[in-house]
Amino acid sequence: MEIARRAADRAPDQSGVMDAGLCHGAAGLAHVFNRMFQASGESWLGDAAEFWFGQTLDMRRPGEGVAGYSAQTMDEDGIKRWASEPGILTGAAGTALALLAAVSPVEPKWDQMFLVSIPTAGATERPARIEHAHAVEANDPPLRRS
């Protein structure tokens, strides 16, 4: 928990997060903090998850990338570039999975392949969801913490 606390307290500009992907992006941090919050009930983990889900939603640029999400990549010359990436690890599919897991009462099983699935605090249903004032579209419901 000490490592998680240090990660949660780190300033966003010191986090190294450049895009929304699961591997090293905002959605990945949000999902891990959310799973830890669900397992522990520690409010500061829920706050960190909510912050990073907000960052994930803020990174969406309609008309760019895949579903508005681009991934930062590095070309052969070591130059960083933005790319349309549909995949799970660094692309829009992984970002979508994290967002879906945040609003669904169904515990995600897909995160087992990343070794981040954490049993919830003895509940049969997931004890919490994430709320954020941002919505992808004006008519979309915000993410909610129950």
Coordinates of C-alpha atoms in Angstrom, one line a residue:
M1 CA 0.0 0.0 0.0
E2 CA 2.9 2.3 0.6
I3 CA 3.9 2.1 -3.1
A4 CA 0.4 2.8 -4.1
R5 CA 0.2 5.8 -1.8
R6 CA 3.4 7.2 -3.3
A7 CA 2.0 6.6 -6.8
A8 CA -1.3 8.3 -5.9
D9 CA 0.4 11.3 -4.4
R10 CA 2.7 11.8 -7.4
A11 CA 2.0 14.9 -9.4
P12 CA 0.5 14.1 -12.8
D13 CA 3.4 15.9 -14.7
Q14 CA 5.8 13.6 -12.8
S15 CA 3.9 10.4 -13.6
G16 CA 5.3 9.7 -17.1
V17 CA 1.7 9.3 -18.4
M18 CA 1.4 10.5 -21.9
D19 CA -1.6 8.7 -23.3
A20 CA -4.6 6.7 -22.1
G21 CA -3.5 3.1 -22.7
L22 CA -3.5 0.3 -20.1
C23 CA 0.2 -0.4 -20.2
H24 CA 1.6 2.9 -19.1
G25 CA -1.3 5.3 -19.5
A26 CA -4.1 7.0 -17.6
A27 CA -6.6 4.1 -18.1
G28 CA -4.1 1.6 -16.7
L29 CA -3.5 3.7 -13.6
A30 CA -7.2 4.3 -13.1
H31 CA -8.0 0.6 -13.4
V32 CA -5.4 -0.5 -10.9
F33 CA -6.3 2.2 -8.4
N34 CA -10.0 1.3 -8.9
R35 CA -9.3 -2.4 -8.3
M36 CA -7.3 -1.6 -5.2
F37 CA -10.1 0.6 -4.0
Q38 CA -12.7 -2.1 -4.5
A39 CA -10.5 -4.6 -2.6
S40 CA -9.6 -2.3 0.3
G41 CA -12.3 0.4 0.5
E42 CA -9.5 3.0 1.1
S43 CA -11.0 6.3 -0.1
W44 CA -7.7 7.7 -1.3
L45 CA -7.5 4.9 -3.8
G46 CA -10.9 5.7 -5.0
D47 CA -9.9 9.4 -5.3
A48 CA -6.8 8.4 -7.3
A49 CA -8.9 6.1 -9.6
E50 CA -11.4 8.9 -10.2
F51 CA -8.6 11.4 -11.0
W52 CA -7.0 9.1 -13.6
F53 CA -10.4 8.1 -15.2
G54 CA -10.9 11.8 -15.6
Q55 CA -7.5 12.2 -17.2
T56 CA -8.4 9.2 -19.5
L57 CA -11.6 11.0 -20.6
D58 CA -9.8 14.3 -21.1
M59 CA -7.3 12.6 -23.4
R60 CA -10.0 11.7 -25.9
R61 CA -9.8 13.7 -29.1
P62 CA -12.9 13.0 -31.4
G63 CA -11.8 12.4 -35.0
E64 CA -8.3 11.3 -34.0
G65 CA -6.8 7.8 -33.4
V66 CA -9.3 5.0 -32.6
A67 CA -12.5 6.3 -31.0
G68 CA -10.7 9.5 -30.2
Y69 CA -7.7 7.9 -28.5
S70 CA -4.2 7.9 -29.9
A71 CA -1.1 6.2 -28.4
Q72 CA 2.3 7.7 -28.1
T73 CA 4.8 5.5 -29.9
M74 CA 8.5 5.7 -30.8
D75 CA 9.7 5.2 -34.4
E76 CA 13.0 3.6 -35.5
D77 CA 14.8 6.9 -35.1
G78 CA 13.7 7.3 -31.5
I79 CA 11.2 10.0 -32.3
K80 CA 8.0 10.0 -30.4
R81 CA 4.9 10.0 -32.5
W82 CA 1.1 9.7 -32.0
A83 CA -0.4 6.6 -33.7
S84 CA -3.8 5.0 -34.1
E85 CA -3.6 1.9 -32.0
P86 CA -6.6 -0.4 -31.6
G87 CA -5.0 -3.0 -29.3
I88 CA -5.5 -3.9 -25.7
L89 CA -2.1 -3.1 -24.2
T90 CA -1.5 0.4 -25.5
G91 CA -4.6 1.1 -27.6
A92 CA -8.2 2.0 -27.6
A93 CA -9.5 -1.5 -26.8
G94 CA -7.7 -1.5 -23.4
T95 CA -8.8 2.0 -22.7
A96 CA -12.4 0.9 -23.4
L97 CA -12.1 -2.1 -21.2
A98 CA -10.9 0.0 -18.3
L99 CA -13.8 2.5 -18.7
L100 CA -16.3 -0.3 -19.0
A101 CA -15.0 -2.0 -15.9
A102 CA -15.4 1.3 -14.0
V103 CA -19.1 1.6 -14.8
S104 CA -20.2 -2.1 -14.8
P105 CA -21.4 -4.1 -11.8
V106 CA -19.7 -7.1 -13.4
E107 CA -16.2 -7.8 -12.1
P108 CA -13.8 -7.8 -15.0
K109 CA -12.0 -11.1 -15.8
W110 CA -9.9 -9.7 -18.6
D111 CA -7.5 -8.1 -16.1
Q112 CA -6.3 -11.5 -15.0
M113 CA -4.1 -11.6 -18.0
F114 CA -2.3 -8.5 -16.6
L115 CA -2.1 -10.0 -13.1
V116 CA -4.0 -7.1 -11.7
S117 CA -7.3 -8.8 -10.8
I118 CA -7.9 -8.3 -7.1
P119 CA -10.8 -9.9 -5.3
T120 CA -13.3 -7.4 -4.0
A121 CA -13.7 -7.0 -0.2
G122 CA -15.7 -10.2 0.2
A123 CA -18.7 -8.8 -1.7
T124 CA -20.6 -10.7 -4.3
E125 CA -21.0 -7.5 -6.3
R126 CA -18.3 -4.9 -6.9
P127 CA -18.5 -2.5 -4.0
A128 CA -17.7 0.7 -5.8
R129 CA -17.7 2.4 -9.1
I130 CA -16.0 5.6 -10.2
E131 CA -17.8 9.0 -10.5
H132 CA -16.4 11.7 -12.7
A133 CA -17.9 15.0 -14.0
H134 CA -16.6 14.3 -17.5
A135 CA -18.6 12.4 -20.0
V136 CA -17.5 11.3 -23.4
E137 CA -20.6 12.8 -25.1
A138 CA -23.1 15.2 -23.6
N139 CA -25.8 12.5 -23.4
D140 CA -23.6 9.9 -21.9
P141 CA -24.0 9.2 -18.2
P142 CA -21.0 10.0 -16.0
L143 CA -19.1 7.3 -14.3
R144 CA -20.6 6.7 -10.8
R145 CA -19.4 5.5 -7.4
S146 CA -22.2 3.5 -5.8

